[in-house]
Each structure stands twice: as C-alpha cells, then as structure tokens.
Amino acid sequence: MPSQINTDSLKKAEVAATLAKSMITQAIEQSAANPQLAEEALKTASQEIAQAQTMVSQVQSAIQTQQQQQQQQQQKS
C-alpha cells in the first residue's frame, strides 16, 4: 500500500512560502523609503515561513508514521 501525501497541506505551504517571498521583496523595495513598512513586511514573511515549515513538518511526520506502520505490518507477515 503506497503512502499518500497530504497535498493540500503542501499546497498551503507553497502558498505561504510564495507570500513570504513577496513580503521579503516588498521589504527590500520599501527599506529606504519606509523602514516601518519594511519591518512589518519582514514580520509577516517570518510568520508565513513559520507556517509553511509547520505544514511541511506535519506532512513529513505523517509520512514517517505511515512508513513505520507499513514496516510493522511487513514484519508481522
């Protein structure tokens, strides 16, 4: 039985990473003209990166659990 990856979580992580990239770009562009806006953009980017990391970690954990269960089933056979 092949492992199924939660693609919804990975797509959400991809969106969060894309948003973070956009926020970082905005921070770079605004850094000279508006340092406060740049700081806010970096804070948002940091939050999005953390969210993406959490989602990817959850998927990795689920995959590891499935692999362990498969190994246990194979050992019983």
PDB file of N, CA and C in Angstrom:
ATOM      1  N   MET A   1       0.842  -1.184   0.000  1.00  0.00           N
ATOM      2  CA  MET A   1       0.000   0.000   0.000  1.00  0.00           C
ATOM      3  C   MET A   1       0.887   1.248   0.000  1.00  0.00           C
ATOM      4  N   PRO A   2       0.882   2.048  -1.076  1.00  0.00           N
ATOM      5  CA  PRO A   2       1.747   3.216  -1.145  1.00  0.00           C
ATOM      6  C   PRO A   2       1.279   4.321  -0.200  1.00  0.00           C
ATOM      7  N   SER A   3       2.238   5.093   0.262  1.00  0.00           N
ATOM      8  CA  SER A   3       1.918   6.213   1.147  1.00  0.00           C
ATOM      9  C   SER A   3       1.230   7.315   0.354  1.00  0.00           C
ATOM     10  N   GLN A   4       0.269   7.940   0.996  1.00  0.00           N
ATOM     11  CA  GLN A   4      -0.394   9.074   0.360  1.00  0.00           C
ATOM     12  C   GLN A   4       0.054  10.346   1.072  1.00  0.00           C
ATOM     13  N   ILE A   5       0.487  11.302   0.292  1.00  0.00           N
ATOM     14  CA  ILE A   5       0.954  12.564   0.839  1.00  0.00           C
ATOM     15  C   ILE A   5      -0.207  13.544   0.845  1.00  0.00           C
ATOM     16  N   ASN A   6      -0.328  14.278   1.938  1.00  0.00           N
ATOM     17  CA  ASN A   6      -1.378  15.284   2.044  1.00  0.00           C
ATOM     18  C   ASN A   6      -0.996  16.489   1.186  1.00  0.00           C
ATOM     19  N   THR A   7      -1.432  16.455  -0.071  1.00  0.00           N
ATOM     20  CA  THR A   7      -1.061  17.524  -0.999  1.00  0.00           C
ATOM     21  C   THR A   7      -1.699  18.856  -0.639  1.00  0.00           C
ATOM     22  N   ASP A   8      -2.839  18.837   0.045  1.00  0.00           N
ATOM     23  CA  ASP A   8      -3.460  20.099   0.465  1.00  0.00           C
ATOM     24  C   ASP A   8      -2.531  20.872   1.391  1.00  0.00           C
ATOM     25  N   SER A   9      -1.940  20.176   2.348  1.00  0.00           N
ATOM     26  CA  SER A   9      -1.010  20.832   3.268  1.00  0.00           C
ATOM     27  C   SER A   9       0.209  21.360   2.526  1.00  0.00           C
ATOM     28  N   LEU A  10       0.688  20.585   1.586  1.00  0.00           N
ATOM     29  CA  LEU A  10       1.858  21.037   0.826  1.00  0.00           C
ATOM     30  C   LEU A  10       1.526  22.236  -0.056  1.00  0.00           C
ATOM     31  N   LYS A  11       0.329  22.259  -0.611  1.00  0.00           N
ATOM     32  CA  LYS A  11      -0.080  23.418  -1.423  1.00  0.00           C
ATOM     33  C   LYS A  11      -0.207  24.663  -0.558  1.00  0.00           C
ATOM     34  N   LYS A  12      -0.742  24.482   0.669  1.00  0.00           N
ATOM     35  CA  LYS A  12      -0.835  25.613   1.595  1.00  0.00           C
ATOM     36  C   LYS A  12       0.554  26.108   1.979  1.00  0.00           C
ATOM     37  N   ALA A  13       1.478  25.185   2.167  1.00  0.00           N
ATOM     38  CA  ALA A  13       2.857  25.567   2.485  1.00  0.00           C
ATOM     39  C   ALA A  13       3.479  26.326   1.325  1.00  0.00           C
ATOM     40  N   GLU A  14       3.178  25.885   0.114  1.00  0.00           N
ATOM     41  CA  GLU A  14       3.699  26.569  -1.072  1.00  0.00           C
ATOM     42  C   GLU A  14       3.159  27.996  -1.154  1.00  0.00           C
ATOM     43  N   VAL A  15       1.870  28.164  -0.868  1.00  0.00           N
ATOM     44  CA  VAL A  15       1.259  29.497  -0.880  1.00  0.00           C
ATOM     45  C   VAL A  15       1.908  30.381   0.188  1.00  0.00           C
ATOM     46  N   ALA A  16       2.114  29.823   1.374  1.00  0.00           N
ATOM     47  CA  ALA A  16       2.736  30.589   2.458  1.00  0.00           C
ATOM     48  C   ALA A  16       4.153  31.008   2.078  1.00  0.00           C
ATOM     49  N   ALA A  17       4.897  30.110   1.442  1.00  0.00           N
ATOM     50  CA  ALA A  17       6.261  30.434   1.022  1.00  0.00           C
ATOM     51  C   ALA A  17       6.269  31.505  -0.065  1.00  0.00           C
ATOM     52  N   THR A  18       5.310  31.416  -0.980  1.00  0.00           N
ATOM     53  CA  THR A  18       5.205  32.424  -2.038  1.00  0.00           C
ATOM     54  C   THR A  18       4.861  33.786  -1.451  1.00  0.00           C
ATOM     55  N   LEU A  19       3.949  33.798  -0.496  1.00  0.00           N
ATOM     56  CA  LEU A  19       3.590  35.051   0.172  1.00  0.00           C
ATOM     57  C   LEU A  19       4.790  35.621   0.920  1.00  0.00           C
ATOM     58  N   ALA A  20       5.541  34.751   1.575  1.00  0.00           N
ATOM     59  CA  ALA A  20       6.743  35.206   2.295  1.00  0.00           C
ATOM     60  C   ALA A  20       7.737  35.837   1.330  1.00  0.00           C
ATOM     61  N   LYS A  21       7.920  35.205   0.174  1.00  0.00           N
ATOM     62  CA  LYS A  21       8.837  35.758  -0.826  1.00  0.00           C
ATOM     63  C   LYS A  21       8.376  37.143  -1.265  1.00  0.00           C
ATOM     64  N   SER A  22       7.081  37.287  -1.464  1.00  0.00           N
ATOM     65  CA  SER A  22       6.523  38.579  -1.859  1.00  0.00           C
ATOM     66  C   SER A  22       6.754  39.637  -0.773  1.00  0.00           C
ATOM     67  N   MET A  23       6.564  39.238   0.482  1.00  0.00           N
ATOM     68  CA  MET A  23       6.767  40.169   1.597  1.00  0.00           C
ATOM     69  C   MET A  23       8.235  40.593   1.710  1.00  0.00           C
ATOM     70  N   ILE A  24       9.135  39.657   1.480  1.00  0.00           N
ATOM     71  CA  ILE A  24      10.566  39.973   1.532  1.00  0.00           C
ATOM     72  C   ILE A  24      10.932  40.938   0.401  1.00  0.00           C
ATOM     73  N   THR A  25      10.392  40.678  -0.786  1.00  0.00           N
ATOM     74  CA  THR A  25      10.626  41.582  -1.922  1.00  0.00           C
ATOM     75  C   THR A  25      10.109  42.971  -1.604  1.00  0.00           C
ATOM     76  N   GLN A  26       8.919  43.040  -1.018  1.00  0.00           N
ATOM     77  CA  GLN A  26       8.340  44.333  -0.638  1.00  0.00           C
ATOM     78  C   GLN A  26       9.225  45.030   0.399  1.00  0.00           C
ATOM     79  N   ALA A  27       9.738  44.283   1.350  1.00  0.00           N
ATOM     80  CA  ALA A  27      10.609  44.866   2.376  1.00  0.00           C
ATOM     81  C   ALA A  27      11.869  45.451   1.753  1.00  0.00           C
ATOM     82  N   ILE A  28      12.434  44.735   0.787  1.00  0.00           N
ATOM     83  CA  ILE A  28      13.632  45.235   0.112  1.00  0.00           C
ATOM     84  C   ILE A  28      13.318  46.528  -0.624  1.00  0.00           C
ATOM     85  N   GLU A  29      12.195  46.538  -1.345  1.00  0.00           N
ATOM     86  CA  GLU A  29      11.818  47.710  -2.131  1.00  0.00           C
ATOM     87  C   GLU A  29      11.485  48.905  -1.247  1.00  0.00           C
ATOM     88  N   GLN A  30      10.916  48.658  -0.070  1.00  0.00           N
ATOM     89  CA  GLN A  30      10.467  49.744   0.805  1.00  0.00           C
ATOM     90  C   GLN A  30      11.502  50.139   1.862  1.00  0.00           C
ATOM     91  N   SER A  31      12.605  49.404   1.945  1.00  0.00           N
ATOM     92  CA  SER A  31      13.528  49.603   3.059  1.00  0.00           C
ATOM     93  C   SER A  31      14.057  51.035   3.165  1.00  0.00           C
ATOM     94  N   ALA A  32      14.347  51.671   2.061  1.00  0.00           N
ATOM     95  CA  ALA A  32      14.871  53.035   2.110  1.00  0.00           C
ATOM     96  C   ALA A  32      13.755  54.052   2.318  1.00  0.00           C
ATOM     97  N   ALA A  33      12.646  53.870   1.605  1.00  0.00           N
ATOM     98  CA  ALA A  33      11.570  54.859   1.643  1.00  0.00           C
ATOM     99  C   ALA A  33      10.714  54.757   2.908  1.00  0.00           C
ATOM    100  N   ASN A  34      10.487  53.543   3.370  1.00  0.00           N
ATOM    101  CA  ASN A  34       9.581  53.366   4.507  1.00  0.00           C
ATOM    102  C   ASN A  34      10.054  52.188   5.367  1.00  0.00           C
ATOM    103  N   PRO A  35      11.014  52.440   6.248  1.00  0.00           N
ATOM    104  CA  PRO A  35      11.564  51.358   7.067  1.00  0.00           C
ATOM    105  C   PRO A  35      10.521  50.654   7.935  1.00  0.00           C
ATOM    106  N   GLN A  36       9.512  51.388   8.384  1.00  0.00           N
ATOM    107  CA  GLN A  36       8.482  50.771   9.222  1.00  0.00           C
ATOM    108  C   GLN A  36       7.658  49.764   8.422  1.00  0.00           C
ATOM    109  N   LEU A  37       7.300  50.109   7.204  1.00  0.00           N
ATOM    110  CA  LEU A  37       6.570  49.190   6.337  1.00  0.00           C
ATOM    111  C   LEU A  37       7.435  47.975   6.007  1.00  0.00           C
ATOM    112  N   ALA A  38       8.711  48.210   5.781  1.00  0.00           N
ATOM    113  CA  ALA A  38       9.635  47.107   5.504  1.00  0.00           C
ATOM    114  C   ALA A  38       9.697  46.152   6.689  1.00  0.00           C
ATOM    115  N   GLU A  39       9.742  46.706   7.888  1.00  0.00           N
ATOM    116  CA  GLU A  39       9.778  45.867   9.091  1.00  0.00           C
ATOM    117  C   GLU A  39       8.513  45.029   9.220  1.00  0.00           C
ATOM    118  N   GLU A  40       7.366  45.634   8.952  1.00  0.00           N
ATOM    119  CA  GLU A  40       6.100  44.891   9.008  1.00  0.00           C
ATOM    120  C   GLU A  40       6.066  43.780   7.966  1.00  0.00           C
ATOM    121  N   ALA A  41       6.574  44.071   6.784  1.00  0.00           N
ATOM    122  CA  ALA A  41       6.612  43.060   5.724  1.00  0.00           C
ATOM    123  C   ALA A  41       7.501  41.887   6.136  1.00  0.00           C
ATOM    124  N   LEU A  42       8.613  42.177   6.795  1.00  0.00           N
ATOM    125  CA  LEU A  42       9.503  41.106   7.256  1.00  0.00           C
ATOM    126  C   LEU A  42       8.867  40.282   8.367  1.00  0.00           C
ATOM    127  N   LYS A  43       8.122  40.932   9.239  1.00  0.00           N
ATOM    128  CA  LYS A  43       7.412  40.199  10.295  1.00  0.00           C
ATOM    129  C   LYS A  43       6.388  39.240   9.683  1.00  0.00           C
ATOM    130  N   THR A  44       5.649  39.744   8.709  1.00  0.00           N
ATOM    131  CA  THR A  44       4.658  38.901   8.027  1.00  0.00           C
ATOM    132  C   THR A  44       5.344  37.743   7.310  1.00  0.00           C
ATOM    133  N   ALA A  45       6.451  38.042   6.653  1.00  0.00           N
ATOM    134  CA  ALA A  45       7.193  36.999   5.948  1.00  0.00           C
ATOM    135  C   ALA A  45       7.663  35.935   6.932  1.00  0.00           C
ATOM    136  N   SER A  46       8.145  36.351   8.067  1.00  0.00           N
ATOM    137  CA  SER A  46       8.607  35.414   9.083  1.00  0.00           C
ATOM    138  C   SER A  46       7.476  34.501   9.551  1.00  0.00           C
ATOM    139  N   GLN A  47       6.307  35.067   9.749  1.00  0.00           N
ATOM    140  CA  GLN A  47       5.146  34.279  10.171  1.00  0.00           C
ATOM    141  C   GLN A  47       4.741  33.278   9.086  1.00  0.00           C
ATOM    142  N   GLU A  48       4.774  33.703   7.853  1.00  0.00           N
ATOM    143  CA  GLU A  48       4.405  32.821   6.743  1.00  0.00           C
ATOM    144  C   GLU A  48       5.407  31.675   6.600  1.00  0.00           C
ATOM    145  N   ILE A  49       6.688  31.982   6.786  1.00  0.00           N
ATOM    146  CA  ILE A  49       7.710  30.942   6.704  1.00  0.00           C
ATOM    147  C   ILE A  49       7.506  29.919   7.822  1.00  0.00           C
ATOM    148  N   ALA A  50       7.223  30.410   9.023  1.00  0.00           N
ATOM    149  CA  ALA A  50       6.976  29.500  10.148  1.00  0.00           C
ATOM    150  C   ALA A  50       5.771  28.609   9.878  1.00  0.00           C
ATOM    151  N   GLN A  51       4.730  29.186   9.301  1.00  0.00           N
ATOM    152  CA  GLN A  51       3.530  28.415   8.978  1.00  0.00           C
ATOM    153  C   GLN A  51       3.841  27.349   7.925  1.00  0.00           C
ATOM    154  N   ALA A  52       4.611  27.722   6.912  1.00  0.00           N
ATOM    155  CA  ALA A  52       4.987  26.763   5.871  1.00  0.00           C
ATOM    156  C   ALA A  52       5.822  25.630   6.468  1.00  0.00           C
ATOM    157  N   GLN A  53       6.755  25.975   7.348  1.00  0.00           N
ATOM    158  CA  GLN A  53       7.583  24.947   7.981  1.00  0.00           C
ATOM    159  C   GLN A  53       6.733  23.977   8.798  1.00  0.00           C
ATOM    160  N   THR A  54       5.752  24.514   9.501  1.00  0.00           N
ATOM    161  CA  THR A  54       4.870  23.670  10.305  1.00  0.00           C
ATOM    162  C   THR A  54       4.107  22.688   9.418  1.00  0.00           C
ATOM    163  N   MET A  55       3.565  23.187   8.325  1.00  0.00           N
ATOM    164  CA  MET A  55       2.797  22.322   7.430  1.00  0.00           C
ATOM    165  C   MET A  55       3.671  21.235   6.812  1.00  0.00           C
ATOM    166  N   VAL A  56       4.870  21.591   6.386  1.00  0.00           N
ATOM    167  CA  VAL A  56       5.774  20.607   5.804  1.00  0.00           C
ATOM    168  C   VAL A  56       6.171  19.577   6.862  1.00  0.00           C
ATOM    169  N   SER A  57       6.432  20.028   8.080  1.00  0.00           N
ATOM    170  CA  SER A  57       6.784  19.102   9.163  1.00  0.00           C
ATOM    171  C   SER A  57       5.647  18.132   9.455  1.00  0.00           C
ATOM    172  N   GLN A  58       4.423  18.615   9.411  1.00  0.00           N
ATOM    173  CA  GLN A  58       3.269  17.741   9.643  1.00  0.00           C
ATOM    174  C   GLN A  58       3.173  16.661   8.573  1.00  0.00           C
ATOM    175  N   VAL A  59       3.416  17.036   7.335  1.00  0.00           N
ATOM    176  CA  VAL A  59       3.376  16.062   6.243  1.00  0.00           C
ATOM    177  C   VAL A  59       4.509  15.055   6.408  1.00  0.00           C
ATOM    178  N   GLN A  60       5.704  15.546   6.752  1.00  0.00           N
ATOM    179  CA  GLN A  60       6.832  14.631   6.958  1.00  0.00           C
ATOM    180  C   GLN A  60       6.535  13.642   8.082  1.00  0.00           C
ATOM    181  N   SER A  61       5.952  14.134   9.146  1.00  0.00           N
ATOM    182  CA  SER A  61       5.613  13.281  10.280  1.00  0.00           C
ATOM    183  C   SER A  61       4.597  12.217   9.877  1.00  0.00           C
ATOM    184  N   ALA A  62       3.607  12.610   9.105  1.00  0.00           N
ATOM    185  CA  ALA A  62       2.582  11.669   8.648  1.00  0.00           C
ATOM    186  C   ALA A  62       3.206  10.589   7.764  1.00  0.00           C
ATOM    187  N   ILE A  63       4.135  10.985   6.910  1.00  0.00           N
ATOM    188  CA  ILE A  63       4.809  10.023   6.033  1.00  0.00           C
ATOM    189  C   ILE A  63       5.628   9.035   6.864  1.00  0.00           C
ATOM    190  N   GLN A  64       6.348   9.555   7.850  1.00  0.00           N
ATOM    191  CA  GLN A  64       7.152   8.678   8.706  1.00  0.00           C
ATOM    192  C   GLN A  64       6.269   7.696   9.468  1.00  0.00           C
ATOM    193  N   THR A  65       5.131   8.163   9.950  1.00  0.00           N
ATOM    194  CA  THR A  65       4.200   7.294  10.668  1.00  0.00           C
ATOM    195  C   THR A  65       3.686   6.192   9.747  1.00  0.00           C
ATOM    196  N   GLN A  66       3.325   6.561   8.521  1.00  0.00           N
ATOM    197  CA  GLN A  66       2.844   5.568   7.559  1.00  0.00           C
ATOM    198  C   GLN A  66       3.930   4.538   7.249  1.00  0.00           C
ATOM    199  N   GLN A  67       5.163   5.011   7.104  1.00  0.00           N
ATOM    200  CA  GLN A  67       6.260   4.094   6.807  1.00  0.00           C
ATOM    201  C   GLN A  67       6.493   3.125   7.965  1.00  0.00           C
ATOM    202  N   GLN A  68       6.421   3.633   9.186  1.00  0.00           N
ATOM    203  CA  GLN A  68       6.596   2.777  10.354  1.00  0.00           C
ATOM    204  C   GLN A  68       5.486   1.729  10.434  1.00  0.00           C
ATOM    205  N   GLN A  69       4.265   2.148  10.153  1.00  0.00           N
ATOM    206  CA  GLN A  69       3.141   1.212  10.179  1.00  0.00           C
ATOM    207  C   GLN A  69       3.312   0.138   9.111  1.00  0.00           C
ATOM    208  N   GLN A  70       3.778   0.532   7.945  1.00  0.00           N
ATOM    209  CA  GLN A  70       3.996  -0.433   6.872  1.00  0.00           C
ATOM    210  C   GLN A  70       5.086  -1.424   7.246  1.00  0.00           C
ATOM    211  N   GLN A  71       6.140  -0.928   7.873  1.00  0.00           N
ATOM    212  CA  GLN A  71       7.227  -1.817   8.289  1.00  0.00           C
ATOM    213  C   GLN A  71       6.729  -2.805   9.341  1.00  0.00           C
ATOM    214  N   GLN A  72       5.910  -2.334  10.263  1.00  0.00           N
ATOM    215  CA  GLN A  72       5.376  -3.215  11.286  1.00  0.00           C
ATOM    216  C   GLN A  72       4.483  -4.281  10.678  1.00  0.00           C
ATOM    217  N   GLN A  73       3.684  -3.902   9.699  1.00  0.00           N
ATOM    218  CA  GLN A  73       2.804  -4.863   9.040  1.00  0.00           C
ATOM    219  C   GLN A  73       3.637  -5.903   8.268  1.00  0.00           C
ATOM    220  N   GLN A  74       4.714  -5.468   7.657  1.00  0.00           N
ATOM    221  CA  GLN A  74       5.571  -6.390   6.915  1.00  0.00           C
ATOM    222  C   GLN A  74       6.265  -7.362   7.859  1.00  0.00           C
ATOM    223  N   GLN A  75       6.634  -6.880   9.022  1.00  0.00           N
ATOM    224  CA  GLN A  75       7.309  -7.744   9.990  1.00  0.00           C
ATOM    225  C   GLN A  75       6.347  -8.799  10.534  1.00  0.00           C
ATOM    226  N   LYS A  76       5.081  -8.456  10.639  1.00  0.00           N
ATOM    227  CA  LYS A  76       4.092  -9.405  11.138  1.00  0.00           C
ATOM    228  C   LYS A  76       3.783 -10.482  10.110  1.00  0.00           C
ATOM    229  N   SER A  77       3.971 -10.150   8.839  1.00  0.00           N
ATOM    230  CA  SER A  77       3.635 -11.108   7.760  1.00  0.00           C
ATOM    231  C   SER A  77       4.658 -12.213   7.644  1.00  0.00           C
TER     232      SER A  77
END
